[in-house]
Short mmCIF file of C-alpha atoms in Angstrom, two decimals:
data_model
loop_
_atom_site.label_atom_id
_atom_site.label_comp_id
_atom_site.label_asym_id
_atom_site.label_seq_id
_atom_site.Cartn_x
_atom_site.Cartn_y
_atom_site.Cartn_z
CA MET A 154 67.42 -15.33 -210.09
CA ALA A 155 64.35 -13.95 -211.83
CA ASP A 156 64.42 -10.90 -209.53
CA ASN A 157 68.03 -10.23 -210.51
CA ASP A 158 67.10 -10.15 -214.25
CA LYS A 159 64.31 -7.61 -213.62
CA THR A 160 66.64 -5.20 -211.85
CA LYS A 161 69.11 -5.36 -214.75
CA VAL A 162 66.33 -4.53 -217.21
CA GLN A 163 65.11 -1.64 -215.05
CA ASP A 164 68.67 -0.32 -214.66
CA SER A 165 69.24 -0.46 -218.40
CA ASN A 166 65.96 1.40 -219.07
CA GLY A 167 66.94 3.96 -216.46
CA THR A 168 70.34 4.45 -218.09
CA PHE A 169 68.84 4.79 -221.56
CA GLY A 170 66.13 7.07 -220.25
CA GLU A 171 68.74 9.24 -218.59
CA LEU A 172 70.77 9.26 -221.81
CA LYS A 173 67.71 10.28 -223.79
CA LEU A 174 66.97 13.05 -221.29
CA MET A 175 70.56 14.30 -221.45
CA VAL A 176 70.55 14.31 -225.27
CA THR A 177 67.25 16.20 -225.49
CA ASP A 178 68.38 18.72 -222.86
CA TYR A 179 71.64 19.24 -224.75
CA ALA A 180 69.77 19.70 -228.04
CA LYS A 181 67.48 22.27 -226.44
CA GLN A 182 70.43 24.06 -224.91
CA GLN A 183 72.33 24.21 -228.19
CA THR A 184 69.48 24.90 -230.64
CA VAL A 185 66.18 26.03 -229.17
CA GLU A 186 67.44 28.52 -226.59
CA PRO A 187 69.85 30.29 -228.97
CA LEU A 188 67.03 30.54 -231.53
CA LYS A 189 64.79 32.14 -228.91
CA ASN A 190 67.52 34.67 -228.11
CA LEU A 191 68.04 35.29 -231.83
CA GLY A 192 64.32 35.94 -232.20
CA LYS A 193 64.45 38.52 -229.43
CA TRP A 194 67.37 40.31 -231.09
CA ALA A 195 65.64 40.18 -234.49
CA ALA A 196 62.52 41.74 -232.97
CA LEU A 197 64.60 44.53 -231.46
CA GLY A 198 66.25 45.05 -234.84
CA VAL A 199 62.89 45.36 -236.58
CA VAL A 200 61.63 47.84 -233.98
CA GLY A 201 64.85 49.85 -234.34
CA GLY A 202 64.51 49.85 -238.12
CA VAL A 203 60.94 51.12 -237.89
CA MET A 204 62.01 53.87 -235.50
CA LEU A 205 64.88 54.90 -237.79
CA THR A 206 62.52 54.99 -240.77
CA ILE A 207 60.06 57.21 -238.90
CA GLY A 208 62.92 59.47 -237.80
CA ALA A 209 64.29 59.75 -241.35
CA PHE A 210 60.82 60.56 -242.67
CA LEU A 211 60.23 63.31 -240.10
CA THR A 212 63.73 64.73 -240.63
CA GLY A 213 63.17 64.80 -244.38
CA LEU A 214 59.81 66.49 -243.89
CA GLY A 215 61.39 69.10 -241.62
CA PHE A 216 64.13 69.86 -244.15
CA LEU A 217 61.51 70.06 -246.91
CA ARG A 218 59.55 72.68 -244.98
CA LEU A 219 62.80 74.55 -244.25
CA PHE A 220 63.88 74.56 -247.89
CA GLN A 221 60.43 75.67 -249.00
CA LYS A 222 60.82 78.83 -246.91
CA PHE A 223 63.93 79.96 -248.83
CA SER A 224 63.20 83.23 -250.60
CA PHE A 225 64.95 82.33 -253.86
CA LEU A 226 62.62 79.36 -254.30
CA SER A 227 59.41 81.32 -253.88
CA GLU A 228 58.62 84.74 -255.21
CA THR A 229 56.55 87.23 -253.31
CA CYS A 230 53.91 89.04 -255.30
CA ASP A 231 52.11 92.19 -254.27
CA VAL A 232 48.47 91.58 -255.13
CA GLY A 233 46.20 94.41 -254.01
CA GLY A 234 48.63 95.57 -251.35
CA VAL A 235 48.84 92.07 -249.82
CA ALA A 236 52.07 90.13 -250.12
CA THR A 237 51.35 86.59 -251.27
CA THR A 238 53.46 83.75 -252.57
CA CYS A 239 53.36 83.28 -256.33
CA ASP A 240 53.69 80.02 -258.16
CA THR A 241 57.15 79.62 -259.63
CA THR A 242 58.86 77.02 -261.73
CA TRP A 243 61.38 76.35 -258.95
CA THR A 244 59.00 74.72 -256.49
CA PHE A 245 60.40 71.26 -257.26
CA VAL A 246 63.91 72.17 -256.04
CA PRO A 247 63.24 71.62 -252.29
CA TYR A 248 62.01 68.12 -253.08
CA LEU A 249 65.20 67.39 -255.03
CA MET A 250 67.32 68.81 -252.21
CA VAL A 251 65.60 66.61 -249.61
CA PHE A 252 65.86 63.58 -251.91
CA ALA A 253 69.59 64.21 -252.35
CA LEU A 254 70.01 64.65 -248.59
CA LEU A 255 68.21 61.38 -247.82
CA VAL A 256 70.15 59.49 -250.51
CA ALA A 257 73.41 60.82 -249.06
CA ALA A 258 72.35 59.71 -245.56
CA ALA A 259 71.39 56.27 -246.86
CA GLY A 260 74.73 56.03 -248.68
CA ALA A 261 76.61 56.93 -245.51
CA CYS A 262 74.68 54.27 -243.58
CA PHE A 263 75.34 51.68 -246.29
CA SER A 264 79.02 52.57 -246.34
CA ALA A 265 79.26 52.18 -242.56
CA MET A 266 77.40 48.90 -242.77
CA MET A 267 79.78 47.46 -245.39
CA LYS A 268 82.92 48.54 -243.52
CA THR A 269 84.74 45.69 -241.77
CA PRO A 270 85.24 46.35 -238.06
CA GLU A 271 88.80 46.41 -236.74
CA TRP A 272 88.24 43.38 -234.53
CA MET A 273 87.37 41.29 -237.60
CA ASP A 274 90.56 42.07 -239.53
CA ASP A 275 92.70 39.07 -240.39
CA ASP A 276 96.04 40.17 -238.94
CA ALA A 277 97.28 36.71 -238.05
#
């Protein structure tokens, strides 16, 4: 009879141990693994944001150099038979043009970000 009591105790520990294992596996499946996947997506988002920032900076720099070459923003002076660029009061305009261009691009991105996608509309 004593042997029969020991097997019941071992079976009950086995059942509770299995229950504990199932609960911890379920908790990992429902919390830890999705958080790991979320971390991967967040890392990709940060890398994409850095790349977009670098691209916007280089695009702005390219437009700045383009706008600085416009003839109405820089005067050409003839000094000793050599054509050189004179200082003018309009040299700030290319910077304002690039600033306005980048603000417009940021506004377009913000507008697209705030727009609700069609699949999220509440047409119940």
